[in-house]
Coordinates of C-alpha atoms in Angstrom, one line a residue:
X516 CA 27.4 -25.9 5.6
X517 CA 24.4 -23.9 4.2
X518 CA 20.6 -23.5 6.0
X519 CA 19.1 -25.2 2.9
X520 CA 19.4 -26.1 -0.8
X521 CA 20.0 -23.4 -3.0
X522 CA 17.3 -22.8 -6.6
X523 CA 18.9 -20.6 -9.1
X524 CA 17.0 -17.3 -10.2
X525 CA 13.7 -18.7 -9.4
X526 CA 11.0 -17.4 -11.8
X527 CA 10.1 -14.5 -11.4
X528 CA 13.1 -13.1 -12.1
X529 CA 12.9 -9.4 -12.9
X530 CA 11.1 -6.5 -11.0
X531 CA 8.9 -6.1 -14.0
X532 CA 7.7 -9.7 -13.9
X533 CA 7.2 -9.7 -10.5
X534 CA 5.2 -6.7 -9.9
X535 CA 2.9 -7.1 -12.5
X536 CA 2.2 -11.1 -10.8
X537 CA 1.8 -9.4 -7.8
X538 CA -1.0 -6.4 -8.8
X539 CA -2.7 -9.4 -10.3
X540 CA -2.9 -11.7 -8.0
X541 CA -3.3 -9.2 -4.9
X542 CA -4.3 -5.8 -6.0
X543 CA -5.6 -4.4 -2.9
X544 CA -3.1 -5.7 -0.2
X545 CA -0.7 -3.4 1.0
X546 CA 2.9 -3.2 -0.2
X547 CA 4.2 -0.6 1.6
X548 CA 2.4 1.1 4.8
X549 CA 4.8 3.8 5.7
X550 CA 3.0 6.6 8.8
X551 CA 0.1 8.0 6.6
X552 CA 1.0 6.6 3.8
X553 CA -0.4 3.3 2.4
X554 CA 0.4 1.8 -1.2
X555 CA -1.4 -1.0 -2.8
X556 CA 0.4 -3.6 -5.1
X557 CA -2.0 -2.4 -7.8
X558 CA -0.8 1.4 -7.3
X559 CA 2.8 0.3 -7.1
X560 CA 2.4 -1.0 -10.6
X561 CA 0.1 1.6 -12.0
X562 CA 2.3 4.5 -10.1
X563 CA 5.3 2.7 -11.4
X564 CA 4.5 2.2 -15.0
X565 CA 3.6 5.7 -15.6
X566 CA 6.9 6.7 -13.9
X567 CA 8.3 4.5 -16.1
X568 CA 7.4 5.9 -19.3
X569 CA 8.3 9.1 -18.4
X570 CA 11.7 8.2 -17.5
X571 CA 11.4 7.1 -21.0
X572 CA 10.3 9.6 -22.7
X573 CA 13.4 11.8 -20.6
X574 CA 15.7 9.5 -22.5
X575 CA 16.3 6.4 -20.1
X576 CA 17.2 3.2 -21.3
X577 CA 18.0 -0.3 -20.1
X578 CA 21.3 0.2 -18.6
X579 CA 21.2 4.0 -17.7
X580 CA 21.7 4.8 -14.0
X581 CA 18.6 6.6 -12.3
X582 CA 19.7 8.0 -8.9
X583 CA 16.9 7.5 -5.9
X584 CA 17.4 10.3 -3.3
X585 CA 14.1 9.5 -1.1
X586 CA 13.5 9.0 2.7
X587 CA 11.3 6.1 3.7
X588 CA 8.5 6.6 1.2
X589 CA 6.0 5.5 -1.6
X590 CA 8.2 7.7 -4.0
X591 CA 11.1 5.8 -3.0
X592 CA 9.2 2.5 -3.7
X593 CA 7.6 3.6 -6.7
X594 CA 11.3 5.5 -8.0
X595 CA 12.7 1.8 -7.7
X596 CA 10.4 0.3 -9.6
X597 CA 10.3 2.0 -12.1
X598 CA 13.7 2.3 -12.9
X599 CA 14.2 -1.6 -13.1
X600 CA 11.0 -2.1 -15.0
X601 CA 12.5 -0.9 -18.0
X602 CA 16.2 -1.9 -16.9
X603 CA 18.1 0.9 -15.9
X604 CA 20.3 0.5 -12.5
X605 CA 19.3 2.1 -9.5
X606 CA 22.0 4.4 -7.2
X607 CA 19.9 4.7 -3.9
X608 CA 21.3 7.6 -2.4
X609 CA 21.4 8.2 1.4
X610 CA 18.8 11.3 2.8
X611 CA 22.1 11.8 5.2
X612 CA 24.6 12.6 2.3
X613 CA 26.5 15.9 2.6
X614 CA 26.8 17.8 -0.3
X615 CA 30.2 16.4 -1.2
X616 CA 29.1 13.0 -0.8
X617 CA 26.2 13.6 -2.9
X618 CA 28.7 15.1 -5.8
X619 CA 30.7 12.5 -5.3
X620 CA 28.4 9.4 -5.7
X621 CA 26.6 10.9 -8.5
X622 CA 29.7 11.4 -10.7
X623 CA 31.2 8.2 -9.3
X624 CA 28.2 6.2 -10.0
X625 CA 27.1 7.7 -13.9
X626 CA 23.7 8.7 -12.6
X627 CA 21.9 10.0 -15.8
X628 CA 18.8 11.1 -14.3
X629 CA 18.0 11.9 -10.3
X630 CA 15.0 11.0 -8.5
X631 CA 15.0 13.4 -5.1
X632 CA 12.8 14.3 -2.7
X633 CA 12.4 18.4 -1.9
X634 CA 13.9 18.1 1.3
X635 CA 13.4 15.5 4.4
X636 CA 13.8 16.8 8.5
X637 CA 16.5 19.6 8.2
X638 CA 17.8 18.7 4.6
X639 CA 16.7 21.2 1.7
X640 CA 17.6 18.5 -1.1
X641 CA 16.8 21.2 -3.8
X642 CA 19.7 23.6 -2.9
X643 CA 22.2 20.9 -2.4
X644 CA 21.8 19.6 -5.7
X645 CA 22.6 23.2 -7.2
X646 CA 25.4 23.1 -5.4
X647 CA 26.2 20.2 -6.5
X648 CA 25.6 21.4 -10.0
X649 CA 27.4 24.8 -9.6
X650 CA 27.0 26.6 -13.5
X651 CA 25.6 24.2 -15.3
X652 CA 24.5 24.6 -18.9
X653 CA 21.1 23.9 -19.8
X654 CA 19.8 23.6 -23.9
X655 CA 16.7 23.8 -25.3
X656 CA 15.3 20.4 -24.2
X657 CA 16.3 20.9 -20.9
X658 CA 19.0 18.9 -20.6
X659 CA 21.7 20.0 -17.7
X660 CA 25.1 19.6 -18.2
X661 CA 27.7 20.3 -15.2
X662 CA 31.4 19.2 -15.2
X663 CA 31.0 18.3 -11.5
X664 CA 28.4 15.8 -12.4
X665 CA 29.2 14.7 -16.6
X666 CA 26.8 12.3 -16.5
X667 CA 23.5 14.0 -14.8
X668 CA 21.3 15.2 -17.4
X669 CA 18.0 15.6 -15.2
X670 CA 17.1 16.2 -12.0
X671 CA 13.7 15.7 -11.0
X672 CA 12.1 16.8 -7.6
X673 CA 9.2 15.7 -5.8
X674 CA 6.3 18.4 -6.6
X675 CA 7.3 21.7 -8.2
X676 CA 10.5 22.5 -9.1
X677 CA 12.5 25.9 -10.9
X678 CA 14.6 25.6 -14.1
X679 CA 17.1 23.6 -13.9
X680 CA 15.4 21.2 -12.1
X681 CA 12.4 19.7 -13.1
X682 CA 9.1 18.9 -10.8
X683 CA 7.5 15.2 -11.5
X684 CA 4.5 16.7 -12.8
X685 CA 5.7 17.5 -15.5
X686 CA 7.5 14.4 -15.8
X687 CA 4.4 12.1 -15.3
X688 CA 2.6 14.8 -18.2
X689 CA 5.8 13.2 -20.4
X690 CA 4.8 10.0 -19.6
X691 CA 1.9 10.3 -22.0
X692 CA 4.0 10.1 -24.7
X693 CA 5.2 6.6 -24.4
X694 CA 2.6 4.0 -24.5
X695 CA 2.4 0.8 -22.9
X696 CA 3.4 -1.0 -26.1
X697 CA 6.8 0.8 -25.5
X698 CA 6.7 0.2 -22.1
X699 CA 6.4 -3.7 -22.5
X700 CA 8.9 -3.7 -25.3
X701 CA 11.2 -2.2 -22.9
X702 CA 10.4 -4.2 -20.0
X703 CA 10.9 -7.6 -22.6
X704 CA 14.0 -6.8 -23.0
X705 CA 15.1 -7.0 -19.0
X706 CA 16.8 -10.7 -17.9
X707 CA 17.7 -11.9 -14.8
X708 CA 21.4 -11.1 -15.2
X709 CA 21.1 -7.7 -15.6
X710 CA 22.1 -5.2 -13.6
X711 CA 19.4 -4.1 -10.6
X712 CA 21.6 -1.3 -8.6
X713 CA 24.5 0.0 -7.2
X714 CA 25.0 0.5 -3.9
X715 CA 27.2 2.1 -2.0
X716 CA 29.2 0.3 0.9
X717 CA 29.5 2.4 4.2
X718 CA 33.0 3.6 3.9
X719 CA 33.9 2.8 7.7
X720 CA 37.5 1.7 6.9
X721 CA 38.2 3.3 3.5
X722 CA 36.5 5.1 0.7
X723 CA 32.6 4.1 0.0
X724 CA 32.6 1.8 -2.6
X725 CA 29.6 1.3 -5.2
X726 CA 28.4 -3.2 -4.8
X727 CA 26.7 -3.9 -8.3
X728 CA 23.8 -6.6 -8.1
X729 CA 21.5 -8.2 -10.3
X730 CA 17.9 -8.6 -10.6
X731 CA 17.6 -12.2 -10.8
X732 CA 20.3 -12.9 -8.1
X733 CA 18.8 -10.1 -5.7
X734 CA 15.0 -11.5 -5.9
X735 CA 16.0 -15.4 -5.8
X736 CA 18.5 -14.8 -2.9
X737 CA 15.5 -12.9 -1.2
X738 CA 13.2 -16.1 -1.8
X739 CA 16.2 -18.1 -0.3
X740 CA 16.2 -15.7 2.7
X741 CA 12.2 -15.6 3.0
X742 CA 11.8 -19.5 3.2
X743 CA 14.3 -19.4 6.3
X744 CA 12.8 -17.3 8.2
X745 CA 9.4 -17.6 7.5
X746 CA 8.1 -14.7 5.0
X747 CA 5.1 -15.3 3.2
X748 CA 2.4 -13.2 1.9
X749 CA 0.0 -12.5 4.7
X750 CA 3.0 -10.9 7.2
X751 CA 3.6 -7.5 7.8
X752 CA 7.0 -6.7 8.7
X753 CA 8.5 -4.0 10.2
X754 CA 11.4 -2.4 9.5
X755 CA 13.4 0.8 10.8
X756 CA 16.1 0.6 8.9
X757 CA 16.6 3.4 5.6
X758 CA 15.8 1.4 2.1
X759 CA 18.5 3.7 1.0
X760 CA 21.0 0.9 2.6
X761 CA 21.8 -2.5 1.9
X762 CA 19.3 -4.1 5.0
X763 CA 16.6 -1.8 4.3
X764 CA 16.7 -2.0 0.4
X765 CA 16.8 -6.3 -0.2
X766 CA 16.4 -8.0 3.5
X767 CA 12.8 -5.4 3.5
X768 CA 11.7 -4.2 0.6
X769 CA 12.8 -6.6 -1.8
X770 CA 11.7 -9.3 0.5
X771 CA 8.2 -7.9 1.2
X772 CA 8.1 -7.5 -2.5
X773 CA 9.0 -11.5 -3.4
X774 CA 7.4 -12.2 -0.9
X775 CA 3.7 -10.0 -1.3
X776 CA 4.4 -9.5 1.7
X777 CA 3.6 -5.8 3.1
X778 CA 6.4 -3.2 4.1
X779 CA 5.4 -1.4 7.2
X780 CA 8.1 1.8 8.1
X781 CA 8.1 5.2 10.0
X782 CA 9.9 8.3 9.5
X783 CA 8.4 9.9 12.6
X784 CA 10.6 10.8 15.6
X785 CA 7.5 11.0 18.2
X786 CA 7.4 8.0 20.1
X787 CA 3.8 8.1 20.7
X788 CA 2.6 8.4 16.9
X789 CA 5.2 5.1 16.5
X790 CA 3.4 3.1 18.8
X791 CA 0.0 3.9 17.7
X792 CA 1.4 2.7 14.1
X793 CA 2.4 -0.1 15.6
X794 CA -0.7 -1.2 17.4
X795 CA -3.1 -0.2 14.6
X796 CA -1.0 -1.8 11.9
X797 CA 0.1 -5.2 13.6
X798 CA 3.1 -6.6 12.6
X799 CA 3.6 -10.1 12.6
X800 CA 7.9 -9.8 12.1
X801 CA 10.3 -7.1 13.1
X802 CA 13.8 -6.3 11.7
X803 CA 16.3 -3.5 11.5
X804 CA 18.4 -1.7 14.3
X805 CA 17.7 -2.1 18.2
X806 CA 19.3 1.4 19.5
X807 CA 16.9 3.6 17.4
X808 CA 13.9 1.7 19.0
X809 CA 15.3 0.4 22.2
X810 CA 13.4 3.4 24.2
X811 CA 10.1 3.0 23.3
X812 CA 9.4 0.8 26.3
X813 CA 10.3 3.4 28.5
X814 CA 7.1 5.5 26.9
X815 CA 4.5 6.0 29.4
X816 CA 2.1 4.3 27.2
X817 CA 3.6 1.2 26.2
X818 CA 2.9 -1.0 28.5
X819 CA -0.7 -0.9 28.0
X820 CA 0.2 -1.3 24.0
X821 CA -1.3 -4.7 22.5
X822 CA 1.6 -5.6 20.3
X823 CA 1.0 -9.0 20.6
X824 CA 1.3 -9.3 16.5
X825 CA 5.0 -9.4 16.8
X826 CA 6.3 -13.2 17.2
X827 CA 9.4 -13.2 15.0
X828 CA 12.5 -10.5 14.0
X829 CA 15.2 -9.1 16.1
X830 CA 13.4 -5.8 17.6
X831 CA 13.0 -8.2 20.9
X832 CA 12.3 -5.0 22.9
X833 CA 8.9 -4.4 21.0
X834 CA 8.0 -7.9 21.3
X835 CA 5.6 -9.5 23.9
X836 CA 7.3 -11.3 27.6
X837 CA 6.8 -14.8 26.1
X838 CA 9.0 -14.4 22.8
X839 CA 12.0 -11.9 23.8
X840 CA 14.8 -14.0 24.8
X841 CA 16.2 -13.6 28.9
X842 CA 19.6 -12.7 26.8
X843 CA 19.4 -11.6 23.3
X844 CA 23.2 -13.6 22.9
X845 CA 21.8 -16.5 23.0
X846 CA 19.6 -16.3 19.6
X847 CA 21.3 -16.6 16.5
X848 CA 22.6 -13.3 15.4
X849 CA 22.1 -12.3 11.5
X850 CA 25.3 -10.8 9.3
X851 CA 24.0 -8.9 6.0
X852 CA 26.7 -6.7 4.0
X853 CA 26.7 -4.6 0.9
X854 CA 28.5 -7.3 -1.5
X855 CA 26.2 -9.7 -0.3
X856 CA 23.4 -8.3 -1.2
X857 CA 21.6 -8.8 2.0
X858 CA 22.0 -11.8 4.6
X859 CA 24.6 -13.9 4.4
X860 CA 24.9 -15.3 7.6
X861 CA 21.7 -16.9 9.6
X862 CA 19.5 -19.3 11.0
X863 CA 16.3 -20.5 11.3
X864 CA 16.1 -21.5 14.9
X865 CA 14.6 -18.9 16.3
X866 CA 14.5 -20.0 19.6
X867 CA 17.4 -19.7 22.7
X868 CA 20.4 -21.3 22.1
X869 CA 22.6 -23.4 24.6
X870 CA 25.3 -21.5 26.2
X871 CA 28.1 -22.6 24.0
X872 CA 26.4 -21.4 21.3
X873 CA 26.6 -17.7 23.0
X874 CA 27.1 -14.9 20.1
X875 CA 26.4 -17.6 16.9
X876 CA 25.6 -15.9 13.7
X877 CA 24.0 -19.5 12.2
X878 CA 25.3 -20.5 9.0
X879 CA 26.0 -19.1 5.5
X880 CA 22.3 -18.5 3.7
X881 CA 21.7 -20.9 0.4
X882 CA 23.7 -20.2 -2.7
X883 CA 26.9 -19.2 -0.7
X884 CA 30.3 -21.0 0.0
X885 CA 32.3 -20.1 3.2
X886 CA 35.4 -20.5 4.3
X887 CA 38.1 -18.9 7.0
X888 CA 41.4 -18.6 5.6
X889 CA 44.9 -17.4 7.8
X890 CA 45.7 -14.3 7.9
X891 CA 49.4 -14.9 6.3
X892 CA 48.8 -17.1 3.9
X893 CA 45.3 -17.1 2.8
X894 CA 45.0 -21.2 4.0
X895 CA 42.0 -22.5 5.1
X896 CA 41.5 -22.9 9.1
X897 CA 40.6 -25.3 10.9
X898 CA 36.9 -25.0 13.2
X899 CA 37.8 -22.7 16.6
X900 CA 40.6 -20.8 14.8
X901 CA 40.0 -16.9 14.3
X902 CA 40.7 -15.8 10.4
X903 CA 39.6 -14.1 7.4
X904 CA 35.5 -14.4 7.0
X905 CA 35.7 -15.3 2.6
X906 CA 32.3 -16.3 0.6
X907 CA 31.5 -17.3 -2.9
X908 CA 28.6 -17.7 -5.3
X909 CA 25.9 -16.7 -7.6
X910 CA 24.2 -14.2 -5.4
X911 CA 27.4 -12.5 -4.7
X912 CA 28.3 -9.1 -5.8
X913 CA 29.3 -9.0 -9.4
X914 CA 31.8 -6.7 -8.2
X915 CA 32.6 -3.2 -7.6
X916 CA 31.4 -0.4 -9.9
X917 CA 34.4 0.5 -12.5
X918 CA 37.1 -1.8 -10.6
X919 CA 38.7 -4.8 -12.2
X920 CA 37.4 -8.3 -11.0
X921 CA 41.0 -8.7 -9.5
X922 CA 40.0 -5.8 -6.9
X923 CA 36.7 -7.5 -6.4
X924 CA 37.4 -11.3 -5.6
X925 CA 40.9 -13.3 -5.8
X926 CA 41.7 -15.6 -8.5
X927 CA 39.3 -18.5 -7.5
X928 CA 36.4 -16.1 -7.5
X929 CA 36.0 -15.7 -3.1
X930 CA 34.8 -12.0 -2.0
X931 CA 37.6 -11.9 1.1
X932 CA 35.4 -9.5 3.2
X933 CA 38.1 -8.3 6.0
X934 CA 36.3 -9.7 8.5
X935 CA 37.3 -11.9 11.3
X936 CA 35.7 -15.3 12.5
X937 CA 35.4 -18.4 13.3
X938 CA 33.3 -21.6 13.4
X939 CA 32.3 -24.2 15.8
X940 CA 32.6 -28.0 15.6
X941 CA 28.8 -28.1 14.3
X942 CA 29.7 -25.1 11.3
X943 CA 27.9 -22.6 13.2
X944 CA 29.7 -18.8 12.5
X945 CA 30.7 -16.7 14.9
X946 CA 31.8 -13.1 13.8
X947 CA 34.6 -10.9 15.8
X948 CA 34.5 -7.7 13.6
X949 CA 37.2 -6.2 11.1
X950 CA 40.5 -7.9 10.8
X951 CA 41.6 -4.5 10.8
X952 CA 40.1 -4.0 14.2
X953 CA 42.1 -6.2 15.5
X954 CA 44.2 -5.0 19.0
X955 CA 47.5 -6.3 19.3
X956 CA 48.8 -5.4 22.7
X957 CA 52.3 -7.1 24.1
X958 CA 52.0 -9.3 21.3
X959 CA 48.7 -11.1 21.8
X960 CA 46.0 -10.6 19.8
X961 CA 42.0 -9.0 21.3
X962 CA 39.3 -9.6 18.7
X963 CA 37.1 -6.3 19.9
X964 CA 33.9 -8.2 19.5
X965 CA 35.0 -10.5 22.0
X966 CA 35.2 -8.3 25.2
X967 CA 32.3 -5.8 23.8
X968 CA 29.8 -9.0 24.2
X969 CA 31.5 -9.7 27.8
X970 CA 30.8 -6.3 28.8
X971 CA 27.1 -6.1 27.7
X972 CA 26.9 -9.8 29.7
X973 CA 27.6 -7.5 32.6
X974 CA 26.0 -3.8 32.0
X975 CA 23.3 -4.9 29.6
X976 CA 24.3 -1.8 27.1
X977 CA 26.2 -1.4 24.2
X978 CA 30.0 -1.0 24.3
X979 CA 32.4 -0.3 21.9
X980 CA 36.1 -1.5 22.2
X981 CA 39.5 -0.3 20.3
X982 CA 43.4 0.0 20.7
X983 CA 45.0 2.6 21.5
X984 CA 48.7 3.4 20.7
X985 CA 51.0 2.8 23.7
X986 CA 54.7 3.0 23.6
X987 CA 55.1 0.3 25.9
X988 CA 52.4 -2.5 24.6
X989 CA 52.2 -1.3 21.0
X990 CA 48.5 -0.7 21.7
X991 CA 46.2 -1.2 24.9
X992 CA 42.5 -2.5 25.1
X993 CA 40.3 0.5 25.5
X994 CA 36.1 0.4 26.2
X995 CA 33.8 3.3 25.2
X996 CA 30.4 2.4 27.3
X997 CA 27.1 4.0 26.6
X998 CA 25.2 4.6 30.2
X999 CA 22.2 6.5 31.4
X1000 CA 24.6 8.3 34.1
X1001 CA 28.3 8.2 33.6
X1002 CA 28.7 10.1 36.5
X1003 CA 27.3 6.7 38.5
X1004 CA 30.1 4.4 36.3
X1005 CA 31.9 2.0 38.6
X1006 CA 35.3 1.0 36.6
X1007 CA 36.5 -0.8 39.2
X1008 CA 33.7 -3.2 39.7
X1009 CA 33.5 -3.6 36.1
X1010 CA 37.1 -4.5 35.5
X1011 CA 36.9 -6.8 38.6
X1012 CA 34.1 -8.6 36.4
X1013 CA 35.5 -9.1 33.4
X1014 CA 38.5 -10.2 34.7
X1015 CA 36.3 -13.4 36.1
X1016 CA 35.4 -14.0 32.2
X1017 CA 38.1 -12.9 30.1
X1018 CA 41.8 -13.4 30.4
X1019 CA 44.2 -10.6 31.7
X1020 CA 45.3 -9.0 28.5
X1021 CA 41.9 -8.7 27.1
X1022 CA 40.4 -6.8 30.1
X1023 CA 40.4 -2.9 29.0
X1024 CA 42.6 -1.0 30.4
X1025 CA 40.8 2.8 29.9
X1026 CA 37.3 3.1 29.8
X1027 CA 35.1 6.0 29.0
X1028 CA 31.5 6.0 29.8
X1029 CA 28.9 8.5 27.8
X1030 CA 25.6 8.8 27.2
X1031 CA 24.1 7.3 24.4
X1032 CA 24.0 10.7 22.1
X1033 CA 27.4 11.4 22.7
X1034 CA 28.3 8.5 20.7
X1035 CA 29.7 9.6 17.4
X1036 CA 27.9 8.2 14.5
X1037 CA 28.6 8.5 10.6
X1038 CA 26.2 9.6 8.0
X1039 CA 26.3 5.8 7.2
X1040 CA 24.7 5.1 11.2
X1041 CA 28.0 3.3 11.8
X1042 CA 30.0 4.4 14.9
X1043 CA 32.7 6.7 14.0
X1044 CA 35.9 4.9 15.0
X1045 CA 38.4 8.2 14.9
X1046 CA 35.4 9.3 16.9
X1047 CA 35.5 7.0 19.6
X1048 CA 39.3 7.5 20.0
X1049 CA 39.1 11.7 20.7
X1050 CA 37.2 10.2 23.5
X1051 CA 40.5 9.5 25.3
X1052 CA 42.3 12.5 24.2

């Protein structure tokens, strides 16, 4: 019930191998075009290598953790690299972290040396790291050591940098000391199996949790991934999500990288200067988020844009009349999380699907098993029954940084991932959001996703649905709606609407209608569901 056969760790299998094949075979194409900036496959190595040895010569080794605290960037690309060239783990850290976040990851995680960035938008990265820090003691080789953080021995900024942090200068000026003999030796003795990163799930329902991957399973499942929807070397792919996260990191970056494909991001926030990226830069695919770009077409310019490069993704506003889809439900949806290491659920149809094939998220991606177990008793369902969303296999997770396997997976190895579902008679997926999510009002049960895709049927916007506690019903369906003009919201005709598609008990009962900013997001970019429920209070 897979999109195709499944090949197991695929040679290359290490970052080392495969950047090296790369600057040979395509020096001068671009791996990563992000605003001004534009890196070559042979810079990535070069900038990488030398990175690399004097990470080395700082004391890393294969299996230290190197913490990546960049936005968007070359320096994150190259940070990456270079860490898993000689086999150390990479803790991509997210530019939105609060300080206690940040403390808390780092000491959670190991990290032995950080890779940061000065400071990104309104975020001075160098004081919240000394806070972080608070007294540390430093010795004569400059090694910090803080209780808050009893693993972190260096901290190393992008540019200049006061004691106890140290600038990268005079890290690449250590590099000089390591040749490329030690270099090799150290990239040798990488393998498939070992340890790539750690990354750190969302935390929507509970405490952020850190996903452990390998190298060989992260590139091969990308190669997988790539084949289905098309990747190959000459595309250039867009992407607005943060590399710092799961989509950004293996379903952009990694893929452009198997792929010698090129990267192409923004960190901009003027429309204008997006578009022109766009134009100049033609991308041929476009993935990532739809509500951070979804208002470019309103810019005065656009319509006069030629972005007829853009054929294939799921940015369908950006993309020319003859390939957006009349209803964006009726393309296969795509369903990535952290302990999957990227996609898990997909197809390779892109084209419009036939009406009872409304909301399907394809099929599980090569290399994983599926199933939908009850609820209760953990039994498998039968096709058209809503349960438990459970995957195995070799590209999976190896399991959650210093937890047991018994936390990670049950006894016959499936990742249960809280998730409700169900399938169709032809094994297509169809995903109706946390199990945990679930509403229960007067005894029957709402799956939120459900009535959130009937209301964007109707309004065409984004809609967020939850219970609320009621003393008679145990909880009632409630709607939060993002509009141009709440003030113009008709409840009544909406209600009247759904009722026409969904039964009784399903329909909301309280709706609030705000603007698009006043929906509360997380540092993570997921909607803040406590949030969402002070909107009724």
């Amino acid at each position: 019930m897979t999109n195709a056969p499944i090949s197991v760790f695929t040679e290359p299998a290490t970052i080392a191998d495969l950047i090296r094949e790369h600057a040979h075979a395509c020096p001068t194409r671009a791996l990563l075009i992000c605003d001004s900036e534009r890196l070559t496959f042979a810079e990535a190595e070069e900038l990488s290598a030398r990175l690399a040895r004097g990470l080395i010569a700082l004391g890393a080794w294969k299996g230290s953790h190197i913490g990546v605290l960049y936005p968007n960037s070359a320096d994150f690309v190259v940070s990456v690299l270079a860490a898993a060239r000689i086999g150390a783990v990479v803790v991509p850290l997210s530019t939105f972290s609060t300080t206690r976040e940040l403390r808390e990851q780092l000491a959670h995680s190991d990290v032995h040396i950080l890779l940061a960035t000065t400071g990104y938008r309104s975020h001075d990265y160098g004081r919240r790291v000394l806070e972080v820090l608070g007294d540390p003691v430093v010795d004569s080789e400059g090694r910090i050591f803080s209780p808050a953080v009893p693993q972190l021995r260096h901290v190393i900024l992008a540019g200049a940098a006061e004691s106890p942090l140290l600038g990268s200068e005079s890290v690449l000026r250590l590099a000089d000391s390591v040749n490329d003999a030690m270099l090799r030796a150290h990239e040798a003795d990488v393998g498939a199996g070992d340890p790539l990163m750690i990354v750190y799930t969302s935390g929507s329902t509970s405490a952020p949790k850190g996903v452990v991957h390998s190298q060989g399973a992260s590139l091969t499942h990308q190669r997988n991934l790539n084949a289905i929807r098309g990747l190959v070397e000459t595309d250039v792919m867009y992407c607005n999500s943060p590399l710092f996260w799961i989509g950004g990191f293996a379903y952009a970056f990694l893929a452009t990288l198997v792929a010698g494909a090129t990267l192409l991001c923004s960190n901009s926030t003027d429309d204008e200067t997006t578009l022109d990226l766009l134009e100049e830069e033609k991308p041929t695919i476009a993935n990532g988020f739809v509500a951070p770009i979804a208002h470019l077409p309103k810019h005065p310019s656009f319509s006069r844009r030629d972005l007829s490069s853009l054929r294939r993704g799921n940015l369908y506003p950006l993309m020319p009349a003859e390939v957006r889809p009349k209803d964006p439900q009726l393309r296969h949806n795509l369903l990535g999380m952290t302990e999957t290491g990227s996609v898990v659920l997909l197809s390779g149809d892109a084209g419009d699907q036939p009406e009872h094939r409304r909301g399907s998220f394809g099929k599980p991606a090569p290399g994983f098993e599926m199933r939908i177990v009850d609820l209760e008793d953990g039994a498998p369902v039968d096709s058209g029954v809503i349960g438990e969303l459970c995957f195995r296999g070799p590209y999976l997770m190896r399991g959650y940084y210093k937890r047991s396997r018994e936390e990670s997976f049950d006894p016959d190895g499936w990742f249960h991932t809280g998730d409700l579902a169900r399938t169709d008679d032809d094994g297509f997926v169809y995903y109706l959001g946390r199990s945990g999510a679930m509403i229960k009002t007067a005894g029957a049960n709402v799956a939120p996703a459900e009535v959130e895709r009937a209301i964007t049927e109707i309004t065409g916007g984004p809609a967020h649905v939850l219970g609320l506690p009621d003393p008679q019903r145990g909880q009632v369906v409630a709607a939060v709606l993002a509009v141009e003009d709440p003030a113009a919201f008709d409840e009544a005709r909406l209600r009247e609407r759904l009722r026409a598609d969904l039964s009784a008990y399903k329909v909301p009962a309280r709706f609030a209608a705000v603007t698009a900013e006043e929906i509360p997001i997380m540092s993570s970019g997921k909607v803040d569901l406590p949030g969402l429920k002070r909107l009724f209070e």
